[in-house]
mmCIF file of C-alpha atoms in Angstrom:
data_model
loop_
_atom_site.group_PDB
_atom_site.id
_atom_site.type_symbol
_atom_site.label_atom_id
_atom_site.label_comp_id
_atom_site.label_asym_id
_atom_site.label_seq_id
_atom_site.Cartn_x
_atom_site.Cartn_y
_atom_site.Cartn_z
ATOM 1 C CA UNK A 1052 0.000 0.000 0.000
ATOM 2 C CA UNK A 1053 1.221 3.318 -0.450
ATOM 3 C CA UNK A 1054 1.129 3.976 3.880
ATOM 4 C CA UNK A 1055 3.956 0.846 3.735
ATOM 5 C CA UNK A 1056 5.878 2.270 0.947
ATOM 6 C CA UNK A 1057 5.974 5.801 2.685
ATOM 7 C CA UNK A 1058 6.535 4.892 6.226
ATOM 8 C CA UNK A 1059 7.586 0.908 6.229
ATOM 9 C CA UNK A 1060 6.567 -0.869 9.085
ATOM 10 C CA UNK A 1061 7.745 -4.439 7.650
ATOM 11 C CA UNK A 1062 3.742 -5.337 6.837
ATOM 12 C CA UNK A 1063 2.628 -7.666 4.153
ATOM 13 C CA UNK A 1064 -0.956 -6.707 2.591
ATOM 14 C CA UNK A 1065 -2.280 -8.948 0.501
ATOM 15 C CA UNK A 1066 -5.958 -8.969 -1.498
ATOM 16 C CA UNK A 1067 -6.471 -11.895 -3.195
ATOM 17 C CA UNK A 1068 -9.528 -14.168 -4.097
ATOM 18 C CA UNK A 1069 -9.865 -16.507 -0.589
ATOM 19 C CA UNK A 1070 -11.066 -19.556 -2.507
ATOM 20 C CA UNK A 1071 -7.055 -19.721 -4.345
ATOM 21 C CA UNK A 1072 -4.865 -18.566 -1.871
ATOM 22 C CA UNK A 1073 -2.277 -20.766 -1.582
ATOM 23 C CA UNK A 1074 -0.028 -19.377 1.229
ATOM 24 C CA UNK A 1075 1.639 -21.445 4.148
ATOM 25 C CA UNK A 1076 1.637 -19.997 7.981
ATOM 26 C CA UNK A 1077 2.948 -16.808 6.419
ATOM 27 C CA UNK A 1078 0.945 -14.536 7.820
ATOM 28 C CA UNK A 1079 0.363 -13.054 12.189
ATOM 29 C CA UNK A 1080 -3.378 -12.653 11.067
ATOM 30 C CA UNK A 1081 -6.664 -12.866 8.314
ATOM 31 C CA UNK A 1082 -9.532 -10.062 7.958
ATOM 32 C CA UNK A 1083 -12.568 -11.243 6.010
ATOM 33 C CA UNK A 1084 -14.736 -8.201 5.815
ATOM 34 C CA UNK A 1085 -18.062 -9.429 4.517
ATOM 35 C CA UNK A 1086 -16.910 -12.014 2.745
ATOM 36 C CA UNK A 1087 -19.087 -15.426 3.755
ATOM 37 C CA UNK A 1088 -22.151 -13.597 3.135
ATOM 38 C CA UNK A 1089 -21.384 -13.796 -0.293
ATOM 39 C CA UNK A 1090 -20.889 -17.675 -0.549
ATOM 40 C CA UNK A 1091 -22.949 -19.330 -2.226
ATOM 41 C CA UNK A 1092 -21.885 -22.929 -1.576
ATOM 42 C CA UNK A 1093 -21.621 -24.695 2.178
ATOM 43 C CA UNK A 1094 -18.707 -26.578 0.730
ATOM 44 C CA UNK A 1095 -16.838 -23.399 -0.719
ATOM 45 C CA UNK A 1096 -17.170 -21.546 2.914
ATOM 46 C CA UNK A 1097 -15.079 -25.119 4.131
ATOM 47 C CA UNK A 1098 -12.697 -24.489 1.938
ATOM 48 C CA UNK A 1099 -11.600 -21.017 1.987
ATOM 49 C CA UNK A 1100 -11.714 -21.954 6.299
ATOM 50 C CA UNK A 1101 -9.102 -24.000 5.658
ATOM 51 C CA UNK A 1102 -7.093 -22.218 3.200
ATOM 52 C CA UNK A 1103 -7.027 -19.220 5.612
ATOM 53 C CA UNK A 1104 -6.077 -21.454 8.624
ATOM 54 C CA UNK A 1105 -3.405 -22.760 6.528
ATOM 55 C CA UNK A 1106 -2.394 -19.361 5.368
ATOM 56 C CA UNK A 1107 -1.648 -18.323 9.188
ATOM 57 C CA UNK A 1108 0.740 -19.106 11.482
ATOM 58 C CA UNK A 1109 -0.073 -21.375 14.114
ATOM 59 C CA UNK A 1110 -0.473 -18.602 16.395
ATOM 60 C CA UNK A 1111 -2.429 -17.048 13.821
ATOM 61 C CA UNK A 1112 -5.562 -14.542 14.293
ATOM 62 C CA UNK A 1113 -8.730 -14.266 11.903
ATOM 63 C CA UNK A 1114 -11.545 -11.723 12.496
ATOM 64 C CA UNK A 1115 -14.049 -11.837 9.935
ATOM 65 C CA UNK A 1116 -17.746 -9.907 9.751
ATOM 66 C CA UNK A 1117 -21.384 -11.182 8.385
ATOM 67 C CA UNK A 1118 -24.367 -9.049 8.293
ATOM 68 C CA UNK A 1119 -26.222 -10.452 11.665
ATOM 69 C CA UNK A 1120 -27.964 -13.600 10.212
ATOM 70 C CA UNK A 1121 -30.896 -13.486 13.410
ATOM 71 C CA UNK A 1122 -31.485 -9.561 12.039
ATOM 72 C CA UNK A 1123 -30.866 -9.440 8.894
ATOM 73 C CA UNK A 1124 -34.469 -9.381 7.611
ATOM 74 C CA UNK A 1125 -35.349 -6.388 9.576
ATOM 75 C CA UNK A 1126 -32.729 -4.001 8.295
ATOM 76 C CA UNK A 1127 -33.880 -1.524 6.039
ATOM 77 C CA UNK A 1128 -32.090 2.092 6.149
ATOM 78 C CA UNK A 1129 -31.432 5.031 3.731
ATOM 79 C CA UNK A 1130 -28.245 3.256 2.393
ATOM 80 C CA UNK A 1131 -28.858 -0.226 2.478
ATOM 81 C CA UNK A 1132 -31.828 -2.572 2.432
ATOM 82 C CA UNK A 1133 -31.941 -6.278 2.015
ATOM 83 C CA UNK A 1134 -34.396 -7.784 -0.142
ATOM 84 C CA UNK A 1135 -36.006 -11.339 1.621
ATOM 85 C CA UNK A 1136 -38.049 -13.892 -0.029
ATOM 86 C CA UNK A 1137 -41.351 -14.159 1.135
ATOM 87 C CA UNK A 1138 -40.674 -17.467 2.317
ATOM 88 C CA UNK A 1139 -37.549 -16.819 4.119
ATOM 89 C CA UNK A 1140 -36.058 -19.236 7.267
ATOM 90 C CA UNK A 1141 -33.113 -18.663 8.933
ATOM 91 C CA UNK A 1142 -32.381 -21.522 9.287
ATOM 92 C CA UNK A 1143 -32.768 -22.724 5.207
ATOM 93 C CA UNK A 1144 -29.167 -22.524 5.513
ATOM 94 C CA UNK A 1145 -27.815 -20.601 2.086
ATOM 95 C CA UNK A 1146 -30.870 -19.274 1.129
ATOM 96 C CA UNK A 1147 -29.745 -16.276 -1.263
ATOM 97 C CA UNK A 1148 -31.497 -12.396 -1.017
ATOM 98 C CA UNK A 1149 -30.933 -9.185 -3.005
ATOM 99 C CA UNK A 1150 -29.101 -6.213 -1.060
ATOM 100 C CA UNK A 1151 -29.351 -2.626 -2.479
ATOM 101 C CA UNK A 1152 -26.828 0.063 -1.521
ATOM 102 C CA UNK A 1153 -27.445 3.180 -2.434
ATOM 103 C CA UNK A 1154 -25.914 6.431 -2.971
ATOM 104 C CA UNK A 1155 -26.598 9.806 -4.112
ATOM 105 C CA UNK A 1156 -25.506 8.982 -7.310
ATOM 106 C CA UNK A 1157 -25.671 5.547 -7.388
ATOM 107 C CA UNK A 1158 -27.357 2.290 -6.630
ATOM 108 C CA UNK A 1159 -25.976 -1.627 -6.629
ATOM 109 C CA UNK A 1160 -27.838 -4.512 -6.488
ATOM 110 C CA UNK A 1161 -26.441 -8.145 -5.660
ATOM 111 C CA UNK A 1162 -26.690 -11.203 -4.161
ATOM 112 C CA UNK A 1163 -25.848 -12.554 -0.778
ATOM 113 C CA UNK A 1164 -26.655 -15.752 1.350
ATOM 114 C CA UNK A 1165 -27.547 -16.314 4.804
ATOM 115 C CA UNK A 1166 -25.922 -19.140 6.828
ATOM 116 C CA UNK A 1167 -26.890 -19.980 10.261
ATOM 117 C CA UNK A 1168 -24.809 -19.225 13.566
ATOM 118 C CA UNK A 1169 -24.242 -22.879 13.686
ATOM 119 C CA UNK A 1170 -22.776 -22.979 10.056
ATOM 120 C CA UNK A 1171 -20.260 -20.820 11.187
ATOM 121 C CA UNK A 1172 -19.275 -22.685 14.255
ATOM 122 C CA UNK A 1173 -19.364 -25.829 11.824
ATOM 123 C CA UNK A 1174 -16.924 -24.853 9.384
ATOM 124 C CA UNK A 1175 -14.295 -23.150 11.883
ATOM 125 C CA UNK A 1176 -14.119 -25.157 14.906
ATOM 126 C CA UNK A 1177 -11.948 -27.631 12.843
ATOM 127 C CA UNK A 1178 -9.316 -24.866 12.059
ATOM 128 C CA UNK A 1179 -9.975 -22.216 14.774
ATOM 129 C CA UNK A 1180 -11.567 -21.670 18.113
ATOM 130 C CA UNK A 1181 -13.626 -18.608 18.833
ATOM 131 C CA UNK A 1182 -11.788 -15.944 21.376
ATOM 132 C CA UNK A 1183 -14.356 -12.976 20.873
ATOM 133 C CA UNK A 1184 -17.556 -11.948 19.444
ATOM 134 C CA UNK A 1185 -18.953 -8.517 19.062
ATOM 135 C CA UNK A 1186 -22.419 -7.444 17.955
ATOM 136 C CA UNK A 1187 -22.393 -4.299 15.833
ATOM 137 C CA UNK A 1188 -24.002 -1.064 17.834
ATOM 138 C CA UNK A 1189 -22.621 1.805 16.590
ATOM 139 C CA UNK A 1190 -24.170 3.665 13.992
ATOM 140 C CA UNK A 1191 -27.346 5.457 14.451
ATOM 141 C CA UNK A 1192 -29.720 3.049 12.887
ATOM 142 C CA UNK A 1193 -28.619 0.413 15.104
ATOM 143 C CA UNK A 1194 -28.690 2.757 18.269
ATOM 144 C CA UNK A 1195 -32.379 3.790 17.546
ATOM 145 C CA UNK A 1196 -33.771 0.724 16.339
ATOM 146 C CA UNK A 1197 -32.063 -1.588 19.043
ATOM 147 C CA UNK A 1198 -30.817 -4.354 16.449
ATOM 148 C CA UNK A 1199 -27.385 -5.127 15.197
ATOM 149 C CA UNK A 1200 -26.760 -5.164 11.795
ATOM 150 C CA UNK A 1201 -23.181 -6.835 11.577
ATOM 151 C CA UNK A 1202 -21.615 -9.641 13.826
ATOM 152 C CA UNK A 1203 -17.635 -9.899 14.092
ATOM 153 C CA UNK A 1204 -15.656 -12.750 14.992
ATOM 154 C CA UNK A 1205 -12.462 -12.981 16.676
ATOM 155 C CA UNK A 1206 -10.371 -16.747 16.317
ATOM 156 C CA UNK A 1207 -7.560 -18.375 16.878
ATOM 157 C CA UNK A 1208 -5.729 -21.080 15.633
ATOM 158 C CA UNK A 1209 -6.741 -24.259 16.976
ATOM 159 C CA UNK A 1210 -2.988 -25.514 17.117
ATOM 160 C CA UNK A 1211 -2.638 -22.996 19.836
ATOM 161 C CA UNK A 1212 -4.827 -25.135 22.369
ATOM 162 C CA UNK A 1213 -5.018 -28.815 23.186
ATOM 163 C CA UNK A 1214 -7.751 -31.068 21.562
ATOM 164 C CA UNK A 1215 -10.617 -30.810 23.475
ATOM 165 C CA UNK A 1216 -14.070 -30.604 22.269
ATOM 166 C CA UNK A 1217 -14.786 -26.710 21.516
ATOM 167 C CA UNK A 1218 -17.742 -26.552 24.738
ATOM 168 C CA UNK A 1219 -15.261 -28.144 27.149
ATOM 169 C CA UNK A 1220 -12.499 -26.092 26.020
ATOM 170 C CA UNK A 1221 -15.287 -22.791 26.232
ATOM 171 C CA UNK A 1222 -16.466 -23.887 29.628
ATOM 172 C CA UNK A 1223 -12.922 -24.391 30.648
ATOM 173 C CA UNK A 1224 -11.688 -20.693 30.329
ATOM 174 C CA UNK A 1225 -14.623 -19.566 32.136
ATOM 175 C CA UNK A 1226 -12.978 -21.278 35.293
#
């Protein structure tokens, strides 16, 4: 980036499609800003999982954010409204919906797909185990209506901590 090339702080960026990346433990930590909402395919979210836990180090770190999948039907604001079937579940795990973000010049349209809580915990309790999670309550919709709109997780890698089942190792740092 052009911060880096000015002022160096020995930081490797890197943008790249997370379905290829084909790194190994070269990287302190992974941000995936919005990216599993737009996966289409249970299998494909495994996958990119385990390319990014293979990507980091075995102390490794990755935070990544998804619209909040219990709220997501209910947000509608100026900038950004999702679009539900009529006959959406939350729990028809990868069932797709339109989002709209506008501007004042502009307006996109696209696709994105809604996978449960327990998806999540699926696909990354074989490569990481959750250290944080933080419900979105910032901005002023969120303040005045009382829902989050965004969810972000904190992990680890799971070569950090002995193999335990994930509840027993949960239940074990609340000691």
């Amino acid at each position: 980036t052009k911060q880096e090339k000015e002022n160096p702080l020995g930081i490797k960026y890197i943008v790249a499609d997370a379905s290829k990346i084909r790194f190994n433990k070269e990287f302190d930590f992974a941000v995936a800003n919005l990216l599993f909402c737009n996966i289409s395919n249970y299998n494909t979210m495994k996958q990119i999982f385990k390319r990014i836990s293979r990507a980091v180090n075995d102390t490794g770190e990755l935070v990544f954010s998804i619209p909040h999948p219990c709220f997501a039907h209910l947000h509608k604001t100026r900038y950004v409204e999702r679009i539900f079937p009529k006959n959406y579940n939350y729990f028809n795990s990868g069932q797709k919906h339109k989002v709209k973000i506008r501007g004042k010049e502009y307006e996109i349209e696209f696709t994105n797909y809604n996978w449960t809580l327990e998806d999540y915990a699926k696909v990354f309790k074989k490569h990481f185990v959750l250290i944080d999670l933080k419900e979105s309550r910032s901005a002023t919709y969120e303040i005045q209506s009382g829902i989050p709109m965004y969810l972000a997780f904190k992990l680890k890698k799971l070569k950090q901590f002995p193999k335990l089942p994930l509840l027993k190792m949960y239940t074990s740092r609340l000691a």
